[in-house]
Amino acid sequence: MPYKLVGRTSLHKGKRLWEIVGQLKNFGVGRMVVRNTFEQQYKEPTFYRIVVARPMMDVGEPHANEDNRKGRALLERVFRGRHEGVVDISKVSYKADFRLIHKHEEAAYIEAYKNCKTPDITLISPVVEMPPLLKMVAERDGHAAKDLKIKLHKTAKTCRLAQEGEVPTKVYNMGLGTPVSPALYEGVI
Amino acid sequence: MARRVCRPATLQRLLSLRHTQLPKSRNFLSASYRCDDVWNKRLDNPLVSSVNLGDFYYDLDRKFKREGKVSAIDVDLFVNRIDNPRADGVVEELEELIHRLRRSPETVDTLESTHCAVLRVLLDGGYTDTLTRLLAQPMSYGLFPDHPTCNLLMHTFLERKEYTVIFPKNTTVNKVVYFDLLNDHLEACFEKTQAQIFQQDGASCHTALDVIQWLDDYKIGRIDDWPAAARVAVYLMLQEDFGPPLTQALVLASCYCYTTTQDNQPWEDYMPKVEEPQEEVKIRVKFLRNPYFDDHFDLTEPHPLLGKTLAWVSPLVGGLAGRSCGLLGWALYGKWEELAAALDRVATEKEPIAASVVVQIKSLVEGVEDVEARERLLSGVGRVEAAEGLVVEQDLWLAITQLAQDAARAAEPLDIKAQEENYRRWEEQREEEYQRQVQAYKKQQLLAEIEEKKQELTAREEVIYFFDNKEKLSMMLPEKKKFYPKRSPAYPKKKRPREVDEAYIPPDV
């Protein structure tokens, strides 16, 4: 009778990064890999190129598929058509979700990356009008400022604040704005 | 025993006859390709020559058991020190060390020369079975030879096969008995069975030095290196790195040679197997893995592996040999759509292919279960056959050998130069790595000494300044445990006398 594994199911299909890297000369430096889930999820090209791979070669429990899970991996990442530079993906390298790109397929991925049009970066107006109550309080207290400054989160990638002299493409105002389905707001706005 | 060896004159005559029937000349590379002179110079290096194999292995073994660590430079020195691969137990020790190094994080420091040295030791010692096993398990042994080494391996295996003569498998006997048996019966058996290959396994009596020497003297190759050339070719395919034209031609030759031989050749599955218990054992894991087959590293059967190798290498080689082998490759790999596309290409571009391949493809296509696909493929093959001048009667093996020989002629001097350069560079690398290791050890030792000295000074300081710090030290002492004496049993608690109510009158019953 065989070993029977019991555990949660997952949607990942593929191999661990270390299982691929261990089969390749020089730990696959320069070769390309993809995450199967990303490939299914996004239509934009998403792939990695191995820069540094140092497997721990942990033995664990081979009969339970619990080996070759750890190591340090620095990979050059192209995520949804955007080049993100070298990133450390050691923490997700254990996921059985990687697939090696064969050398004759590499050109197609790079071509797709070059042809991929990334969405334009939105220029956001750096200031926003004060809310009505705050405006009244500011007036009462004699503050000179009429606007609030916007601070973007550092992970924001598709937008940035408009510099001086640039025309912002997106300006935020107080109020409800135009709803997506105005029919629902009849008599309210 | 020496007297009895003089008999096989007839055998030699027979062998020479048979040579004319076997494919000719697999001698693509000259003996100087091995670069033995430069390679053996490593033994003159004081770093390598100062190693005593037995003691060194003992030390490394102890170090591994004590600290659980293997050092890449130590393994490299051990491997490079081996000058007699057939010495007792050397190969087992080598395998153990390589395995330990691979399964430790230090594997990233493995020196370039280690790969080459291990393979050369196994090749020279005639341990072809071990060699293919180690090469086929990169997760456990991690041998990744460079192109010249691959060329050397494939060439040696192809060349050895030329002398191969079959002989029925023998039961286990000791060296002397086996030797007598060979002397007495090899000729008779050879004539009687009309055999072509001499087969023996890796039993100790078979691989004894005298027997090997005898077989080598009479140019009788050993069966154990039969599919090894194809294994090396498959390794190159898995790495997707077919290298220069010489390597490509040798890959083509190795795979073609294997696939066209009719015999049932052994192709062992070296995938590590896990021993299963008698009863069902349930193991809790965080996540179950979905079944996945990557069609590359997971392939184990010889036909898909060799088919894939042929299919991938053939566009690089080109020409009639390349085209024909490409078709054969897709058929063996079982990729019928690609085969149909390749057949169409042949038909439209009007490029000739070899007749022998068409026959092989037909026989493979007839095994396809899907009727529609089979009909389509057969019609494709029929179209190619019907076209004039597309199928030519040409010996494909000759064409491949010609390719290999041309490539060898062009590449040999350059490769020899490159290899010599590599060997020299590896020596320097080894020296550098050794110095780095020594520096690291010295640093470690120095740090340990400093730590020891610091502890000693702290202890002395404590003694010298004891009275100054007496209060502080006494604060640090653990509080005295309060002693609670047990209640002494000498004075047991006295029972109060029972109070009797004198006015109580018991009721009448």
XYZ file of C-alpha atoms in Angstrom:
698
model
C 0.000 0.000 0.000
C 1.359 3.412 -0.792
C 1.714 6.543 1.238
C -1.430 8.601 1.193
C -1.067 12.342 1.452
C -3.726 14.339 3.262
C -3.987 18.108 3.006
C -5.612 21.102 1.410
C -6.021 21.248 -2.348
C -4.535 24.037 -4.424
C -4.977 25.358 -7.938
C -1.248 25.392 -8.689
C -0.012 23.202 -11.474
C 3.657 22.848 -12.187
C 6.953 22.300 -10.428
C 8.795 24.015 -7.644
C 11.407 26.499 -8.789
C 14.130 24.398 -7.146
C 13.046 21.266 -8.972
C 13.581 23.059 -12.274
C 16.765 24.823 -11.232
C 18.304 21.610 -9.899
C 17.987 19.927 -13.275
C 19.790 22.696 -15.118
C 23.441 23.443 -15.613
C 24.740 26.383 -13.581
C 21.398 26.507 -11.711
C 19.596 27.748 -14.781
C 21.120 31.229 -14.682
C 19.912 33.052 -17.801
C 16.982 30.693 -18.414
C 13.367 31.764 -18.302
C 10.511 30.446 -16.167
C 6.832 31.338 -15.817
C 4.203 30.970 -13.136
C 1.345 28.924 -14.558
C -1.314 30.776 -12.552
C -0.175 34.165 -13.838
C -0.212 32.885 -17.365
C -3.800 31.784 -17.017
C -4.846 34.882 -15.119
C -3.365 37.680 -17.221
C -3.326 38.123 -20.947
C -0.268 40.385 -20.763
C 3.101 38.560 -20.840
C 4.379 37.634 -17.398
C 7.673 35.804 -17.029
C 10.935 35.641 -15.110
C 14.597 35.283 -16.002
C 16.859 33.625 -13.440
C 19.681 35.867 -12.194
C 20.823 34.203 -8.976
C 19.673 30.837 -7.679
C 21.128 29.258 -4.566
C 19.115 26.187 -3.577
C 19.309 24.847 -0.043
C 18.878 21.302 -1.385
C 16.799 20.444 1.668
C 15.892 16.790 1.825
C 12.759 16.889 3.965
C 10.417 14.019 3.260
C 10.831 12.837 -0.327
C 7.910 10.403 -0.053
C 5.631 13.303 0.863
C 6.985 15.606 -1.855
C 8.252 17.859 0.880
C 11.800 18.342 -0.366
C 13.591 20.974 -2.458
C 11.496 23.792 -1.011
C 14.046 26.310 0.161
C 16.683 28.555 -1.321
C 17.470 32.083 -2.368
C 16.234 33.242 -5.755
C 16.740 36.583 -7.484
C 14.801 36.783 -10.723
C 14.305 39.489 -13.287
C 10.566 39.931 -13.516
C 8.254 41.064 -16.276
C 4.801 41.302 -14.717
C 1.785 42.023 -16.903
C 3.914 43.551 -19.613
C 5.851 45.788 -17.218
C 9.534 45.230 -16.544
C 10.069 45.336 -12.797
C 13.794 44.676 -12.536
C 15.407 42.060 -10.312
C 13.197 40.874 -7.474
C 13.668 38.395 -4.662
C 11.074 35.647 -4.934
C 12.633 33.245 -2.422
C 9.471 33.238 -0.354
C 7.253 31.934 -3.148
C 9.827 29.651 -4.754
C 8.364 26.629 -2.949
C 5.060 26.898 -4.810
C 4.594 24.076 -7.277
C 3.540 26.507 -9.962
C 6.607 27.106 -12.143
C 7.289 25.988 -15.669
C 10.522 26.193 -17.654
C 10.360 28.090 -20.930
C 12.251 26.182 -23.602
C 14.872 28.110 -25.494
C 12.921 28.070 -28.733
C 9.898 29.595 -26.960
C 11.829 32.433 -25.338
C 11.747 34.660 -28.409
C 7.938 34.565 -28.501
C 7.697 35.753 -24.887
C 10.158 38.587 -25.446
C 8.351 39.593 -28.611
C 5.046 39.623 -26.753
C 6.619 41.793 -24.051
C 7.916 44.258 -26.642
C 4.576 44.450 -28.397
C 2.569 44.708 -25.212
C 1.093 48.156 -24.685
C 1.089 49.004 -21.025
C -1.768 51.274 -19.947
C -0.844 54.976 -19.876
C 0.162 56.403 -16.561
C -2.565 58.579 -15.091
C -1.440 62.012 -13.943
C -3.264 62.885 -10.781
C -3.720 66.430 -9.632
C -1.511 66.902 -6.559
C -4.177 68.754 -4.584
C -7.794 68.059 -3.691
C -10.469 70.452 -2.442
C -11.216 70.388 1.276
C -14.378 68.700 2.500
C -17.110 71.267 3.371
C -16.938 70.974 7.137
C -13.137 71.118 7.210
C -13.288 74.144 4.905
C -15.628 75.915 7.354
C -13.391 75.079 10.291
C -10.333 76.321 8.401
C -12.087 79.563 7.558
C -13.207 80.024 11.174
C -9.673 79.413 12.454
C -8.198 81.692 9.822
C -6.117 79.129 7.909
C -4.819 80.300 4.570
C -4.882 76.797 2.936
C -7.919 75.923 0.859
C -6.724 72.584 -0.542
C -5.360 69.318 0.753
C -2.222 67.668 -0.612
C -2.516 64.150 -2.012
C -0.011 61.521 -0.946
C 0.106 58.435 -3.147
C 0.938 55.024 -1.785
C 4.382 53.926 -2.931
C 3.086 50.720 -4.531
C 0.911 52.707 -6.972
C 2.228 51.821 -10.426
C -0.367 52.985 -12.916
C -0.549 56.570 -11.703
C 1.610 59.377 -10.357
C 1.194 62.962 -9.198
C 1.352 65.644 -11.866
C 4.480 67.770 -11.661
C 4.441 71.529 -12.070
C 3.670 72.503 -15.643
C 1.958 69.168 -16.423
C -1.751 68.956 -17.067
C -3.307 66.363 -14.769
C -5.521 63.815 -16.480
C -7.466 63.068 -13.335
C -8.747 65.642 -10.863
C -10.563 64.570 -7.723
C -13.324 66.750 -6.352
C -15.604 66.699 -3.372
C -19.099 65.484 -4.092
C -20.516 62.308 -5.490
C -19.399 62.826 -9.098
C -21.123 61.134 -11.976
C -22.396 57.698 -11.061
C -21.919 54.740 -13.385
C -25.669 54.217 -13.650
C -27.396 57.574 -13.225
C -30.824 55.908 -13.456
C -30.385 54.547 -9.967
C -29.762 57.998 -8.550
C -32.822 59.751 -9.962
C -34.126 62.221 -7.491
C -31.081 61.849 -5.260
C -28.574 63.936 -7.188
C 46.118 -18.987 -17.194
C 48.356 -17.085 -19.544
C 48.862 -20.211 -21.640
C 45.182 -20.616 -22.207
C 44.749 -17.114 -23.556
C 46.581 -18.048 -26.732
C 43.536 -19.857 -28.113
C 41.327 -17.095 -29.427
C 43.078 -16.807 -32.779
C 39.978 -18.158 -34.434
C 37.900 -15.760 -32.456
C 39.914 -12.878 -33.743
C 39.478 -14.097 -37.280
C 35.740 -14.255 -36.737
C 35.703 -10.827 -35.213
C 37.596 -9.353 -38.087
C 35.083 -10.917 -40.487
C 32.226 -9.473 -38.533
C 33.771 -6.045 -38.545
C 33.176 -5.827 -42.233
C 29.447 -6.222 -41.658
C 29.211 -3.707 -38.859
C 28.986 -0.019 -39.646
C 32.426 1.175 -40.396
C 34.627 3.692 -38.743
C 33.221 5.439 -35.753
C 36.632 6.922 -35.218
C 35.773 10.572 -35.500
C 38.283 11.922 -33.049
C 41.949 11.131 -32.652
C 43.518 9.953 -29.429
C 44.956 13.407 -28.822
C 41.441 14.761 -28.248
C 41.645 13.362 -24.744
C 44.464 15.814 -23.967
C 45.854 13.261 -21.535
C 49.195 15.027 -21.131
C 47.707 18.296 -19.994
C 45.041 16.515 -17.977
C 47.594 14.437 -16.099
C 49.575 17.537 -15.222
C 47.082 18.149 -12.446
C 48.723 15.259 -10.573
C 52.025 17.178 -10.533
C 50.409 20.038 -8.707
C 51.590 19.806 -5.074
C 48.069 20.617 -3.908
C 46.679 17.504 -5.566
C 49.649 15.199 -5.208
C 49.871 15.762 -1.449
C 46.439 14.147 -0.998
C 46.370 10.568 0.224
C 43.095 9.163 -1.034
C 42.306 6.736 1.793
C 43.142 9.122 4.634
C 41.512 12.047 2.891
C 38.243 10.184 2.455
C 38.348 9.145 6.093
C 38.851 12.775 7.159
C 36.077 14.047 4.913
C 33.746 11.343 6.149
C 34.446 12.241 9.766
C 33.996 15.924 9.061
C 30.657 15.225 7.393
C 29.433 13.103 10.250
C 30.571 15.636 12.861
C 29.592 18.912 11.225
C 27.253 17.762 8.460
C 29.251 19.825 5.984
C 30.961 19.044 2.707
C 33.340 21.443 1.055
C 33.411 21.730 -2.728
C 37.177 22.183 -2.893
C 37.766 19.044 -0.796
C 35.641 16.985 -3.157
C 37.428 18.504 -6.139
C 40.838 17.626 -4.698
C 39.703 14.069 -3.980
C 38.319 13.566 -7.472
C 41.348 15.024 -9.182
C 43.738 12.949 -7.102
C 42.331 9.639 -8.412
C 44.962 8.252 -10.746
C 43.842 4.630 -10.707
C 40.064 4.471 -11.113
C 40.015 0.695 -10.823
C 41.445 0.683 -7.325
C 39.225 -0.981 -4.742
C 36.326 1.091 -3.463
C 37.409 4.369 -5.042
C 34.342 4.689 -7.204
C 31.973 4.006 -4.307
C 33.717 6.674 -2.233
C 33.579 9.065 -5.162
C 29.868 8.509 -5.649
C 29.191 9.037 -1.951
C 31.136 12.303 -1.855
C 29.519 13.678 -4.986
C 26.090 12.827 -3.639
C 26.760 14.509 -0.316
C 28.067 17.624 -1.987
C 25.075 17.836 -4.286
C 22.558 17.454 -1.496
C 24.076 20.282 0.541
C 23.870 24.067 0.060
C 27.603 24.053 -0.818
C 26.672 22.636 -4.213
C 26.624 26.188 -5.574
C 30.409 26.343 -5.056
C 31.148 23.171 -7.046
C 34.230 23.725 -9.185
C 34.081 23.364 -12.946
C 36.798 20.735 -12.987
C 34.826 18.394 -10.690
C 32.283 17.512 -13.375
C 34.930 16.678 -15.939
C 37.149 14.818 -13.492
C 34.347 12.565 -12.214
C 33.284 11.611 -15.708
C 36.837 10.943 -16.838
C 37.461 8.709 -13.845
C 34.308 6.699 -14.554
C 35.068 6.546 -18.265
C 38.644 5.408 -17.798
C 37.648 2.884 -15.169
C 34.984 1.396 -17.434
C 32.158 2.139 -14.986
C 29.736 3.036 -17.734
C 26.698 1.982 -15.774
C 27.628 4.224 -12.851
C 28.399 7.033 -15.264
C 24.996 6.941 -16.929
C 23.286 6.629 -13.573
C 25.037 9.698 -12.170
C 24.463 11.675 -15.356
C 20.760 10.846 -15.397
C 20.133 12.101 -11.842
C 21.084 15.752 -11.646
C 19.133 16.307 -8.439
C 21.193 13.689 -6.629
C 24.607 14.013 -8.271
C 24.587 17.186 -10.361
C 27.081 16.334 -13.076
C 26.967 18.849 -15.911
C 29.832 18.238 -18.345
C 30.874 20.796 -20.950
C 30.794 20.169 -24.693
C 34.308 18.745 -25.211
C 33.718 16.266 -22.375
C 30.381 15.281 -23.896
C 32.086 14.813 -27.258
C 34.689 12.617 -25.641
C 32.080 10.520 -23.859
C 29.857 10.017 -26.879
C 32.787 9.267 -29.119
C 34.253 6.724 -26.724
C 30.933 4.917 -26.318
C 30.248 4.886 -30.038
C 33.725 3.644 -30.753
C 33.532 0.902 -28.164
C 30.375 -0.451 -29.675
C 32.266 -1.280 -32.825
C 33.911 -4.239 -31.176
C 30.855 -5.385 -29.324
C 30.055 -9.083 -29.651
C 27.080 -10.708 -27.911
C 27.495 -13.661 -25.604
C 24.811 -15.209 -23.411
C 24.547 -13.852 -19.897
C 26.490 -15.817 -17.366
C 25.673 -16.929 -13.870
C 27.737 -15.678 -10.974
C 31.088 -17.355 -10.903
C 34.429 -16.285 -9.593
C 37.110 -14.647 -11.668
C 39.090 -17.788 -12.494
C 36.086 -19.844 -13.510
C 34.736 -17.021 -15.610
C 38.074 -16.579 -17.277
C 38.247 -20.277 -18.157
C 34.704 -20.126 -19.408
C 35.497 -17.247 -21.703
C 38.550 -19.021 -23.038
C 36.806 -22.311 -23.600
C 33.403 -21.361 -24.796
C 33.397 -17.892 -26.293
C 34.349 -19.111 -29.735
C 31.974 -22.060 -29.700
C 29.100 -20.042 -28.446
C 29.816 -17.305 -30.870
C 29.744 -19.698 -33.822
C 26.742 -21.635 -32.605
C 24.416 -18.763 -31.784
C 25.480 -16.491 -34.616
C 25.410 -13.785 -31.985
C 26.693 -10.298 -32.525
C 27.045 -8.893 -29.085
C 28.895 -10.081 -26.052
C 27.016 -9.209 -22.919
C 28.154 -9.274 -19.354
C 26.990 -7.444 -16.285
C 28.906 -5.618 -13.600
C 29.560 -8.680 -11.387
C 32.935 -8.605 -9.717
C 34.201 -11.597 -11.683
C 33.276 -9.830 -14.910
C 34.964 -6.594 -14.107
C 38.111 -8.116 -12.652
C 41.193 -6.446 -14.068
C 42.491 -9.586 -15.828
C 39.182 -10.209 -17.565
C 38.834 -6.602 -18.677
C 42.403 -6.641 -19.911
C 41.778 -9.863 -21.837
C 38.641 -8.440 -23.439
C 40.441 -5.245 -24.295
C 43.371 -7.145 -25.785
C 41.084 -8.934 -28.169
C 39.066 -5.816 -28.793
C 35.865 -7.192 -27.367
C 33.801 -4.319 -26.120
C 31.668 -4.551 -23.062
C 27.912 -4.415 -23.324
C 27.502 -2.171 -20.314
C 28.269 0.940 -22.365
C 25.590 0.087 -24.905
C 23.095 2.965 -24.486
C 25.496 5.332 -22.766
C 26.171 7.504 -25.826
C 22.442 8.035 -26.215
C 22.238 8.984 -22.527
C 24.797 11.734 -23.038
C 22.827 12.958 -26.055
C 19.653 13.028 -23.966
C 21.473 15.026 -21.280
C 22.347 17.652 -23.917
C 18.737 17.732 -25.087
C 17.446 18.272 -21.539
C 19.854 21.181 -21.182
C 18.760 22.410 -24.644
C 22.380 23.084 -25.421
C 23.595 21.152 -28.437
C 26.741 23.233 -28.740
C 29.042 23.349 -31.749
C 28.493 21.297 -34.961
C 30.704 18.453 -33.735
C 28.557 17.893 -30.654
C 25.406 18.147 -32.744
C 26.683 15.524 -35.195
C 27.697 13.184 -32.367
C 24.285 13.603 -30.726
C 22.663 12.684 -34.007
C 24.952 9.691 -34.428
C 24.376 8.423 -30.865
C 20.589 8.672 -31.056
C 20.366 7.262 -34.557
C 22.613 4.365 -33.597
C 20.426 3.543 -30.624
C 17.083 3.879 -32.361
C 17.982 1.861 -35.426
C 19.364 -1.127 -33.559
C 16.792 -3.861 -33.406
C 17.920 -5.471 -30.163
C 16.070 -4.938 -26.987
C 18.627 -2.698 -25.389
C 18.473 -1.925 -21.709
C 17.302 1.568 -20.771
C 17.060 1.693 -17.051
C 14.833 4.114 -15.259
C 17.063 5.875 -12.777
C 14.321 7.978 -11.182
C 14.788 7.620 -7.424
C 12.177 5.327 -5.954
C 10.708 5.628 -2.514
C 10.208 2.441 -0.571
C 6.579 1.954 0.209
C 5.331 0.465 3.457
C 3.192 -2.646 3.728
C 0.120 -0.842 4.991
C -1.355 2.458 3.953
C 0.297 5.335 5.775
C -1.379 8.717 5.829
C 0.829 11.765 5.909
C -0.377 15.251 6.681
C 0.956 17.885 4.274
C 0.023 21.554 3.978
C -1.042 21.350 0.363
C -1.577 18.456 -1.999
C 0.196 18.721 -5.316
C -1.788 18.458 -8.494
C -0.518 15.844 -10.940
C 1.724 17.479 -13.496
C 3.784 16.151 -16.386
C 6.192 18.630 -17.947
C 7.059 16.535 -21.026
C 10.742 17.338 -20.585
C 12.404 16.364 -17.330
C 9.640 13.890 -16.507
C 10.205 11.776 -19.607
C 11.637 8.354 -18.776
C 10.973 6.094 -21.754
C 13.768 5.843 -24.338
C 11.671 6.473 -27.427
C 10.176 9.834 -26.454
C 13.512 10.966 -25.048
C 15.533 10.011 -28.104
C 12.779 11.171 -30.448
C 12.761 14.574 -28.804
C 16.549 14.755 -29.005
C 16.516 13.867 -32.703
C 13.686 16.268 -33.446
C 15.384 19.168 -31.695
C 18.901 18.616 -32.941
C 18.009 17.951 -36.575
C 17.094 21.532 -37.602
C 20.524 22.607 -36.361
C 22.281 19.930 -38.414
C 20.227 20.336 -41.591
C 20.825 18.512 -44.851
C 19.452 15.107 -45.759
C 20.585 13.525 -42.493
C 19.036 16.326 -40.445
C 15.715 16.253 -42.280
C 15.364 12.476 -42.148
C 16.300 12.290 -38.478
C 13.891 15.121 -37.705
C 10.997 13.128 -39.157
C 12.114 10.018 -37.331
C 12.400 12.028 -34.131
C 8.848 13.384 -34.240
C 7.549 9.889 -34.987
C 9.423 8.378 -32.045
C 8.382 11.235 -29.778
C 4.770 10.557 -30.726
C 4.006 14.140 -31.722
C 1.860 13.374 -34.732
C 0.898 16.951 -35.578
C 4.518 18.017 -35.766
C 5.279 14.943 -37.845
C 2.492 15.822 -40.278
C 3.779 19.401 -40.505
C 7.325 18.174 -41.146
C 6.100 15.775 -43.842
C 4.206 18.620 -45.513
C 7.308 20.755 -45.413
C 9.310 17.988 -47.079
C 6.633 17.579 -49.764
C 6.305 21.294 -50.508
C 9.979 22.208 -50.404
C 10.941 19.132 -52.430
C 13.877 18.180 -50.258
C 14.916 14.504 -50.363
C 14.862 12.189 -47.339
C 16.325 8.727 -46.785
C 14.268 5.653 -47.695
C 15.141 3.749 -44.513
C 13.552 6.477 -42.407
C 10.319 6.327 -44.401
C 10.014 2.613 -43.641
C 10.613 3.231 -39.930
C 8.102 6.089 -39.813
C 5.500 3.947 -41.538
C 5.869 1.172 -39.011
C 5.597 3.699 -36.160
C 2.592 5.458 -37.683
C 0.764 2.166 -38.080
C 0.773 1.867 -34.294
C -1.287 5.066 -33.880
C -4.634 4.277 -32.291
C -6.573 7.272 -33.581
C -7.824 6.105 -37.002
C -8.259 9.584 -38.449
C -4.780 10.740 -37.460
C -3.277 7.511 -38.758
C -4.959 7.887 -42.127
C -3.812 11.500 -42.387
C -0.240 10.590 -41.546
C -0.194 7.618 -43.890
C -1.480 9.797 -46.688
C 1.239 12.336 -45.877
C 3.885 9.619 -46.053
C 2.274 8.354 -49.275
C 2.465 11.833 -50.788
C 6.165 12.042 -50.008
C 6.747 8.574 -51.435
C 4.783 9.323 -54.572
C 6.683 12.508 -55.324
C 9.563 11.922 -57.656
C 13.053 12.094 -56.231
C 11.939 12.825 -52.681
C 12.818 9.432 -51.238
C 16.385 8.505 -52.020
C 18.162 5.257 -51.268
C 20.998 6.492 -49.154
C 22.725 5.010 -46.169
C 21.803 7.466 -43.446
C 24.449 6.155 -41.083
C 27.114 6.902 -43.687
C 25.772 10.424 -44.118
C 25.805 11.022 -40.355
C 29.299 9.614 -39.987
C 30.437 11.818 -42.821
C 28.942 14.822 -41.071
C 30.618 13.907 -37.819
C 33.954 13.310 -39.467
C 33.853 16.643 -41.284
C 32.872 18.445 -38.117
C 35.569 16.620 -36.160
C 38.231 17.538 -38.666
C 37.304 21.189 -38.418
C 36.763 21.339 -34.658
C 39.416 19.020 -33.241
C 42.437 21.349 -33.158
C 40.326 24.178 -31.763
C 38.702 21.940 -29.168
C 42.040 20.549 -28.052
C 43.337 24.063 -27.605
C 40.207 25.116 -25.736
C 40.390 22.083 -23.472
C 44.033 22.676 -22.651
C 43.180 26.252 -21.845
C 40.288 25.052 -19.664
C 42.450 22.589 -17.753
C 44.956 25.310 -17.024
C 42.224 27.682 -15.920
C 40.749 25.029 -13.655
C 44.126 24.562 -11.988
C 44.211 28.275 -11.212
C 40.630 28.207 -9.997
C 41.424 25.302 -7.720
C 44.432 27.132 -6.291
C 42.382 30.282 -5.708
C 39.538 28.398 -4.112
C 41.989 26.523 -1.891
C 43.590 29.775 -0.744
C 40.163 31.247 -0.072
C 39.235 28.203 1.960
C 42.479 28.393 3.929
C 41.873 32.087 4.627
C 38.349 31.321 5.762
C 39.609 28.608 8.126
C 42.280 30.920 9.493
C 39.740 33.643 10.082
C 37.440 31.230 11.824
C 40.267 29.974 13.999
C 41.350 33.498 14.865
C 37.813 34.455 15.834
C 37.566 31.385 18.042
C 40.877 32.280 19.711
C 39.746 35.848 20.316
C 36.505 34.604 21.819
C 38.389 32.256 24.117
C 40.766 35.035 25.167
C 37.840 37.335 25.931
C 36.245 34.748 28.134
C 39.487 34.179 29.959
C 39.943 37.916 30.558
C 36.403 38.242 31.853
C 37.017 35.433 34.304
C 40.216 37.065 35.534
C 38.533 40.436 35.834
C 35.886 38.896 37.998
C 38.498 37.498 40.354
C 40.557 40.706 40.552
C 37.654 43.077 41.141
C 35.720 40.678 43.357
C 35.631 42.859 46.461
C 34.765 46.004 44.467
C 31.806 44.314 42.934
C 30.839 42.170 45.870
C 27.444 43.765 46.324
C 26.610 43.605 42.689
C 27.694 40.003 42.518
C 25.702 39.035 45.563
C 22.639 40.606 43.947
C 23.205 38.312 41.015
C 23.221 35.233 43.194
C 19.998 33.286 43.154
C 17.906 33.815 46.252
C 18.254 31.221 48.937
C 15.399 28.863 48.853
C 13.377 29.040 51.986
C 13.222 25.774 53.768
C 9.823 24.714 54.985
C 10.177 21.786 57.362
C 7.711 19.038 57.000
C 5.277 18.649 59.808
C 6.944 16.319 62.177
C 5.155 13.040 62.663
C 6.561 12.874 66.205
C 3.780 15.137 67.473
C 0.560 14.065 65.779
C -2.431 16.278 66.178
C -4.408 15.208 69.184
C -7.989 14.192 68.630
C -10.473 16.166 70.604
C -12.377 13.976 73.038
C -15.881 13.240 71.930
C -18.428 15.466 73.518
C -21.306 13.532 74.978
C -24.623 15.234 75.648
C -25.548 14.006 79.025
C -29.181 15.042 78.695
C -29.653 12.908 75.668
C -31.953 9.991 76.034
C -32.026 7.499 73.224
C -35.534 6.888 71.812
C -37.401 3.703 72.467
C -37.811 1.441 69.496
